[in-house]
Coordinates of C-alpha atoms in Angstrom, one line a residue:
M1 CA 31.2 26.5 -32.0
N2 CA 31.5 26.3 -28.3
A3 CA 28.8 25.3 -25.7
P4 CA 27.3 28.8 -25.2
D5 CA 26.9 29.1 -29.0
L6 CA 25.3 25.7 -29.1
L7 CA 22.9 26.6 -26.4
K8 CA 22.0 29.9 -28.0
M9 CA 21.3 28.2 -31.4
V10 CA 19.1 25.6 -29.7
T11 CA 17.2 28.2 -27.8
R12 CA 16.6 30.3 -30.9
T13 CA 15.5 27.3 -33.0
I14 CA 13.0 26.3 -30.4
S15 CA 11.8 29.9 -29.9
F16 CA 11.3 30.3 -33.6
G17 CA 9.1 27.3 -33.9
R18 CA 7.3 27.6 -30.6
T19 CA 4.1 26.0 -31.8
R20 CA 5.9 23.0 -33.2
A21 CA 8.0 22.7 -30.0
V22 CA 4.8 22.7 -27.8
L23 CA 3.1 20.0 -29.9
T24 CA 6.3 17.9 -29.9
S25 CA 6.8 18.1 -26.2
L26 CA 3.1 17.4 -25.5
G27 CA 3.5 13.7 -25.9
I28 CA 6.4 13.7 -23.4
T29 CA 4.4 15.9 -21.0
I30 CA 1.4 13.5 -21.0
G31 CA 3.7 10.5 -20.6
I32 CA 5.7 11.9 -17.7
A33 CA 2.5 13.1 -16.0
A34 CA 1.1 9.6 -16.3
V35 CA 4.2 7.9 -15.0
A36 CA 4.5 10.4 -12.1
L37 CA 0.8 10.1 -11.1
L38 CA 0.7 6.3 -11.3
T39 CA 3.8 5.9 -9.3
S40 CA 2.5 8.4 -6.7
I41 CA -0.8 6.6 -6.4
G42 CA 1.1 3.3 -6.1
E43 CA 3.3 4.8 -3.4
G44 CA 0.3 6.2 -1.6
V45 CA -1.5 2.8 -1.6
R46 CA 1.7 1.2 -0.3
S47 CA 2.0 3.7 2.5
Y48 CA -1.7 3.4 3.3
V49 CA -1.6 -0.4 3.6
M50 CA 1.6 -0.4 5.6
D51 CA 0.2 2.2 8.0
E52 CA -3.0 0.2 8.5
F53 CA -1.2 -3.0 9.3
S54 CA 1.4 -1.2 11.5
Q55 CA -1.3 0.2 13.8
F56 CA -1.4 -3.1 15.7
G57 CA 2.3 -2.9 16.5
A58 CA 5.4 -4.7 15.3
R59 CA 5.7 -7.3 18.1
I60 CA 2.9 -9.6 17.1
I61 CA 3.2 -13.2 16.2
A62 CA 0.0 -14.8 14.7
I63 CA -0.4 -18.5 15.0
N64 CA -2.8 -20.2 12.6
P65 CA -3.9 -23.8 12.6
G66 CA -2.3 -26.0 9.9
K67 CA 1.0 -25.8 8.2
N68 CA 0.7 -23.7 5.1
V69 CA 3.6 -25.3 3.2
T70 CA 1.5 -28.4 2.8
G71 CA -0.6 -26.5 0.2
G72 CA -4.2 -27.2 -0.7
M73 CA -6.9 -25.5 1.2
G74 CA -4.6 -24.3 4.0
G75 CA -4.0 -25.7 7.4
I76 CA -7.5 -25.9 8.6
L77 CA -8.2 -29.1 6.7
S78 CA -4.8 -30.7 7.3
T79 CA -4.3 -29.9 11.0
V80 CA -4.3 -32.9 13.4
R81 CA -5.1 -30.9 16.5
P82 CA -6.9 -27.6 16.4
L83 CA -5.6 -24.6 18.3
S84 CA -7.3 -24.5 21.7
L85 CA -7.9 -22.2 24.5
Q86 CA -5.5 -24.4 26.5
D87 CA -2.8 -23.7 23.9
A88 CA -3.4 -19.9 24.4
E89 CA -3.2 -20.3 28.1
A90 CA 0.1 -22.2 27.9
L91 CA 1.6 -19.6 25.7
R92 CA 0.6 -16.9 28.2
Q93 CA 3.0 -18.5 30.7
A94 CA 6.0 -18.3 28.3
P95 CA 8.8 -15.9 29.0
Y96 CA 8.7 -12.4 27.4
V97 CA 5.0 -12.9 26.5
E98 CA 3.0 -9.8 27.4
Y99 CA -0.5 -10.6 25.9
V100 CA -2.2 -13.5 24.3
V101 CA -5.4 -13.2 22.3
P102 CA -7.3 -16.3 21.1
V103 CA -9.4 -15.3 18.2
V104 CA -12.7 -16.7 16.8
Q105 CA -14.4 -14.7 14.2
G106 CA -17.8 -14.9 12.6
A107 CA -20.8 -12.8 11.6
G108 CA -24.3 -12.7 13.1
A109 CA -27.2 -10.6 14.1
I110 CA -27.3 -8.6 17.3
E111 CA -30.8 -8.0 18.7
H112 CA -31.9 -5.4 21.2
K113 CA -35.6 -4.8 21.7
Q114 CA -37.1 -4.4 18.3
R115 CA -33.8 -3.6 16.6
T116 CA -31.5 -6.0 14.8
R117 CA -28.2 -5.4 13.2
N118 CA -25.8 -7.8 11.4
V119 CA -22.2 -7.3 12.5
D120 CA -18.9 -9.0 12.7
I121 CA -18.4 -10.9 16.0
F122 CA -15.0 -11.6 17.6
G123 CA -14.4 -14.1 20.3
V124 CA -11.3 -12.8 22.2
S125 CA -9.8 -12.6 25.6
A126 CA -9.3 -9.8 28.2
D127 CA -5.9 -9.0 26.6
M128 CA -7.4 -7.8 23.3
P129 CA -7.5 -4.0 23.9
A130 CA -3.9 -3.9 25.0
A131 CA -2.7 -6.3 22.4
W132 CA -4.5 -4.7 19.4
R133 CA -4.2 -1.1 20.8
F134 CA -7.9 -0.6 21.1
A135 CA -9.2 1.7 23.9
V136 CA -12.5 1.3 25.7
A137 CA -14.6 4.5 25.5
Q138 CA -17.4 3.5 27.9
G139 CA -17.5 0.9 30.6
R140 CA -14.9 -1.9 30.6
F141 CA -13.7 -4.7 28.5
L142 CA -14.2 -8.4 29.0
P143 CA -12.9 -9.5 32.4
R144 CA -10.2 -12.1 32.8
N145 CA -11.9 -15.4 33.7
N146 CA -10.0 -18.4 35.0
D147 CA -13.1 -20.5 35.4
A148 CA -14.2 -23.1 33.0
R149 CA -16.8 -20.9 31.3
S150 CA -16.8 -17.1 30.9
S151 CA -19.7 -14.9 31.9
P152 CA -21.9 -13.8 29.0
Y153 CA -20.6 -10.3 28.7
A154 CA -20.3 -8.4 25.4
V155 CA -18.4 -5.2 24.3
I156 CA -19.7 -3.5 21.2
G157 CA -18.2 -1.1 18.6
H158 CA -19.0 2.5 18.3
K159 CA -21.3 2.1 15.3
V160 CA -23.2 -0.8 16.9
K161 CA -23.9 1.5 19.9
Q162 CA -25.2 4.3 17.7
E163 CA -27.3 2.1 15.4
L164 CA -28.7 -0.3 18.0
F165 CA -29.2 1.9 21.0
Q166 CA -29.7 5.3 19.4
G167 CA -29.0 7.6 22.3
E168 CA -29.6 5.1 25.1
S169 CA -26.7 4.0 27.3
P170 CA -25.8 0.4 26.2
L171 CA -24.1 -0.4 29.5
G172 CA -25.9 -3.0 31.4
Q173 CA -28.4 -3.7 28.6
L174 CA -29.2 -7.2 27.4
I175 CA -28.6 -8.2 23.8
R176 CA -29.0 -11.4 21.9
I177 CA -26.3 -12.7 19.6
G178 CA -27.2 -15.8 17.7
G179 CA -29.9 -16.6 20.2
M180 CA -27.5 -16.3 23.2
R181 CA -28.1 -13.5 25.7
F182 CA -25.2 -11.2 26.6
R183 CA -25.0 -8.2 28.9
V184 CA -23.2 -5.2 27.4
I185 CA -20.4 -4.0 29.7
G186 CA -18.4 -1.7 27.4
V187 CA -18.1 0.3 24.1
I188 CA -14.9 0.4 22.1
E189 CA -13.7 3.9 21.0
P190 CA -14.2 4.7 17.2
K191 CA -11.5 3.0 15.1
G192 CA -12.8 3.7 11.6
D193 CA -12.1 1.4 8.6
M194 CA -9.2 -0.8 7.8
L195 CA -8.9 -1.9 4.2
G196 CA -12.7 -1.6 3.8
F197 CA -13.4 -3.5 7.1
D198 CA -15.5 -1.4 9.5
L199 CA -13.8 -1.8 12.9
D200 CA -16.7 0.0 14.6
D201 CA -19.4 -2.4 13.4
T202 CA -18.3 -5.2 15.6
A203 CA -19.0 -7.0 18.9
Y204 CA -16.6 -8.7 21.2
I205 CA -17.5 -11.7 23.3
P206 CA -15.4 -14.3 25.3
A207 CA -13.6 -16.7 23.0
D208 CA -15.0 -19.8 24.7
L209 CA -18.6 -18.6 24.2
A210 CA -17.7 -17.7 20.6
L211 CA -16.6 -21.3 20.0
D212 CA -20.1 -22.5 21.2
L213 CA -21.8 -19.8 19.2
F214 CA -20.1 -20.6 15.9
N215 CA -20.0 -24.4 16.7
R216 CA -16.2 -24.6 16.2
E217 CA -13.8 -27.1 17.7
G218 CA -10.7 -24.8 17.6
L219 CA -9.5 -21.2 17.5
M220 CA -9.0 -19.5 14.2
E221 CA -5.9 -17.7 15.4
I222 CA -3.8 -17.0 18.4
D223 CA -2.0 -13.6 18.6
V224 CA 1.0 -13.4 20.9
I225 CA 2.5 -10.0 21.7
F226 CA 6.0 -10.2 23.1
S227 CA 8.2 -7.9 25.1
P228 CA 10.6 -5.4 23.4
A229 CA 13.4 -7.1 25.4
T230 CA 13.5 -9.9 22.8
D231 CA 12.9 -10.3 19.1
S232 CA 10.6 -12.1 16.8
T233 CA 13.2 -14.8 15.8
Y234 CA 13.6 -15.9 19.4
M235 CA 9.9 -15.8 20.2
S236 CA 9.0 -17.7 17.0
A237 CA 11.4 -20.5 18.0
L238 CA 10.1 -20.6 21.5
I239 CA 6.4 -20.7 20.5
K240 CA 7.1 -23.4 17.9
K241 CA 8.9 -25.5 20.4
M242 CA 6.1 -25.2 23.0
L243 CA 3.3 -26.0 20.5
I244 CA 5.2 -29.0 19.0
Q245 CA 5.5 -30.3 22.5
R246 CA 1.7 -29.9 23.0
H247 CA 0.6 -31.2 19.6
G248 CA 3.3 -33.8 18.9
R249 CA 4.0 -32.3 15.5
E250 CA 4.2 -28.9 13.7
D251 CA 0.6 -28.6 12.5
F252 CA 0.5 -24.8 12.8
T253 CA 1.9 -21.7 11.0
L254 CA 3.6 -18.7 12.6
I255 CA 3.5 -15.4 10.9
T256 CA 5.4 -12.5 12.5
Q257 CA 4.4 -8.9 11.9
D258 CA 7.9 -8.3 10.5
Q259 CA 7.4 -11.0 7.9
M260 CA 3.9 -9.8 7.0
L261 CA 5.0 -6.2 6.6
T262 CA 8.1 -7.1 4.6
S263 CA 6.1 -9.3 2.3
L264 CA 3.4 -6.6 1.8
N265 CA 6.1 -4.0 1.2
S266 CA 7.8 -6.1 -1.4
I267 CA 4.5 -6.9 -3.2
L268 CA 3.3 -3.3 -3.2
S269 CA 6.7 -2.0 -4.3
V270 CA 6.7 -4.3 -7.3
L271 CA 3.1 -3.3 -8.2
T272 CA 4.1 0.4 -8.0
L273 CA 7.1 -0.3 -10.3
A274 CA 4.9 -2.3 -12.7
V275 CA 2.3 0.5 -12.8
G276 CA 5.0 3.0 -13.5
L277 CA 6.4 0.9 -16.3
L278 CA 2.9 0.6 -17.8
G279 CA 2.5 4.3 -17.7
S280 CA 5.9 4.7 -19.4
I281 CA 4.4 3.2 -22.6
S282 CA 2.9 6.7 -23.3
L283 CA 6.5 8.0 -23.3
L284 CA 7.2 6.0 -26.3
V285 CA 4.5 7.9 -28.2
G286 CA 6.2 11.1 -27.2
G287 CA 9.6 9.7 -28.3
V288 CA 8.1 8.9 -31.8
G289 CA 6.8 12.5 -31.9
I290 CA 10.3 13.9 -31.3
L291 CA 11.8 11.5 -33.9
T292 CA 9.3 12.7 -36.5
T293 CA 9.8 16.4 -35.7
M294 CA 13.5 16.2 -35.7
T295 CA 13.6 14.3 -39.0
T296 CA 11.4 16.9 -40.6
S297 CA 13.6 19.6 -39.1
V298 CA 16.7 18.1 -40.8
R299 CA 15.0 18.2 -44.2
E300 CA 13.8 21.8 -43.8
R301 CA 17.1 23.0 -42.5
T302 CA 19.4 21.2 -45.0
S303 CA 20.7 24.5 -46.5
E304 CA 21.4 25.8 -42.9
I305 CA 23.4 22.7 -42.1
G306 CA 25.3 23.2 -45.4
L307 CA 26.1 26.8 -44.4
L308 CA 27.3 25.7 -40.9
R309 CA 29.6 23.1 -42.5
A310 CA 30.9 25.6 -45.0
L311 CA 31.7 28.0 -42.2
G312 CA 33.8 25.4 -40.4
A313 CA 31.4 23.5 -38.2
T314 CA 32.4 19.8 -37.8
R315 CA 30.2 16.8 -38.1
A316 CA 30.4 16.3 -34.3
Q317 CA 29.2 19.9 -33.8
V318 CA 26.2 19.4 -36.1
L319 CA 25.5 16.1 -34.4
S320 CA 25.6 17.8 -31.0
L321 CA 23.3 20.6 -32.2
F322 CA 20.5 18.3 -33.2
L323 CA 20.9 16.0 -30.2
A324 CA 20.8 19.0 -27.9
E325 CA 17.7 20.2 -29.6
A326 CA 16.0 16.8 -29.2
V327 CA 17.0 16.5 -25.5
T328 CA 15.9 20.1 -24.8
L329 CA 12.4 19.4 -26.3
S330 CA 12.0 16.2 -24.3
T331 CA 13.3 17.7 -21.0
I332 CA 10.9 20.7 -21.4
G333 CA 8.1 18.1 -21.9
G334 CA 9.2 16.3 -18.8
I335 CA 9.3 19.4 -16.7
C336 CA 5.8 20.4 -17.9
G337 CA 4.6 16.8 -17.1
L338 CA 5.8 17.1 -13.6
L339 CA 4.1 20.5 -13.2
L340 CA 0.9 18.9 -14.6
M341 CA 1.2 16.1 -12.1
G342 CA 1.7 18.7 -9.3
V343 CA -1.5 20.5 -10.3
V344 CA -3.5 17.2 -10.3
T345 CA -1.9 16.2 -6.9
T346 CA -2.8 19.5 -5.4
L347 CA -6.4 19.2 -6.6
A348 CA -6.6 15.7 -5.1
F349 CA -5.3 17.0 -1.8
L350 CA -7.9 19.8 -1.8
F351 CA -11.0 17.9 -2.9
A352 CA -10.2 14.3 -2.0
P353 CA -7.7 14.4 0.9
E354 CA -8.3 10.7 1.7
F355 CA -7.2 9.7 -1.8
P356 CA -4.0 7.7 -1.5
I357 CA -1.5 9.7 -3.5
R358 CA 2.0 10.3 -2.3
P359 CA 4.6 11.8 -4.7
H360 CA 7.9 9.9 -4.4
V361 CA 10.9 12.1 -5.2
P362 CA 13.2 9.4 -6.5
F363 CA 10.5 8.2 -8.9
L364 CA 9.9 11.9 -10.1
L365 CA 13.7 12.3 -10.7
I366 CA 13.8 9.0 -12.6
A367 CA 10.9 10.1 -14.7
L368 CA 12.6 13.4 -15.6
L369 CA 15.8 11.6 -16.5
L370 CA 13.8 9.1 -18.5
S371 CA 12.3 12.0 -20.5
S372 CA 15.8 13.3 -21.4
L373 CA 17.0 9.8 -22.3
I374 CA 14.0 9.3 -24.6
G375 CA 14.8 12.7 -26.3
L376 CA 18.4 11.6 -26.7
I377 CA 17.5 8.3 -28.2
A378 CA 14.8 9.8 -30.5
G379 CA 17.3 12.4 -31.7
V380 CA 20.1 10.1 -32.7
V381 CA 18.9 9.1 -36.1
P382 CA 18.0 12.7 -37.3
A383 CA 21.2 14.0 -35.8
L384 CA 23.3 11.4 -37.7
Q385 CA 21.5 12.3 -40.9
A386 CA 22.3 16.0 -40.4
S387 CA 25.9 15.3 -39.6
R388 CA 26.4 13.1 -42.7
L389 CA 25.1 15.7 -45.1
N390 CA 27.6 16.9 -47.8
P391 CA 28.1 20.7 -47.4
I392 CA 28.0 21.3 -51.1
D393 CA 25.0 19.2 -51.8
A394 CA 23.3 20.8 -48.8
L395 CA 23.9 24.3 -50.0
R396 CA 22.5 23.4 -53.5
T397 CA 19.1 22.7 -51.9
E398 CA 18.7 26.4 -51.2

């Protein structure tokens, strides 16, 4: 019995019992669809998060107060000297530094006439639009101010403009933030959401005024954007050296965009793999179904096996026949599972285009190979039983 004969016999056997074949493959179909869908959703979430964080550029170094290796509540409690506006100004003079953004963040109510809206408030510098890649849609951004105290200007987000001014031009209007009066001089272009945070429902004021507004002694973060002529390793060493000279010790933490993206990518990739493995549990159910069906098939076809052996078929050929049948059933189930996953993915694209689902071809190929492997493993025991049957005893069962 050569390979074409083997394939013909397997095809005829499966065609003869189509209903049984469909039911047997159903478990594998559901399992492969689950694995493919879960890994595609995991890959979609990973891509979404990476894209969201990459929009700010890859040449950013974030400096936070405190050294995170000390543990506990983080560096805020353990820092000896908080990050200051003077630190930010000193870093601005360093070589290869393009922009420096001191950051103070809080929440508060913005009042204009009879309207009030609670928004997120950022204290930043004039470098913020260029550093974070935000564009000003109306007016201008906060001016650079070398004096001791900045002018009370504010720039608002797109949603704040719509909700608070409702058709009026906000430029030149006075608003109150936490009891302090600010004059609106600009509106940021719509930015949408980032990981659930509405970037349009915000207001930007000078960092020194934000320190007073939130009654803080130090900055929450300093973002340094460096030139493409150097790399993050050199800039990290340079910034660390400068701040140690100013603070007398390393009481701060540097996080480069590369480190953050690499860490995020690793975490999300592991989560995707874990979700895929969780979904593969359903494949075990499909494997048990193939094992049961093939065992029953061996009992029902005992006389047929005896006849094959009597006509000269070897034990290895009988073994191959049942293994090929099991692998074929599981592979058909795997292909149907991928088709089912394709239908679900297409529907998701049509009716929920923002849903983070992204089929990953290597994962799909691995899922298909896994279905064939499960069929092979599930078919070993029945195939061995069939190959070990005595031809005479098998023929007597007729």
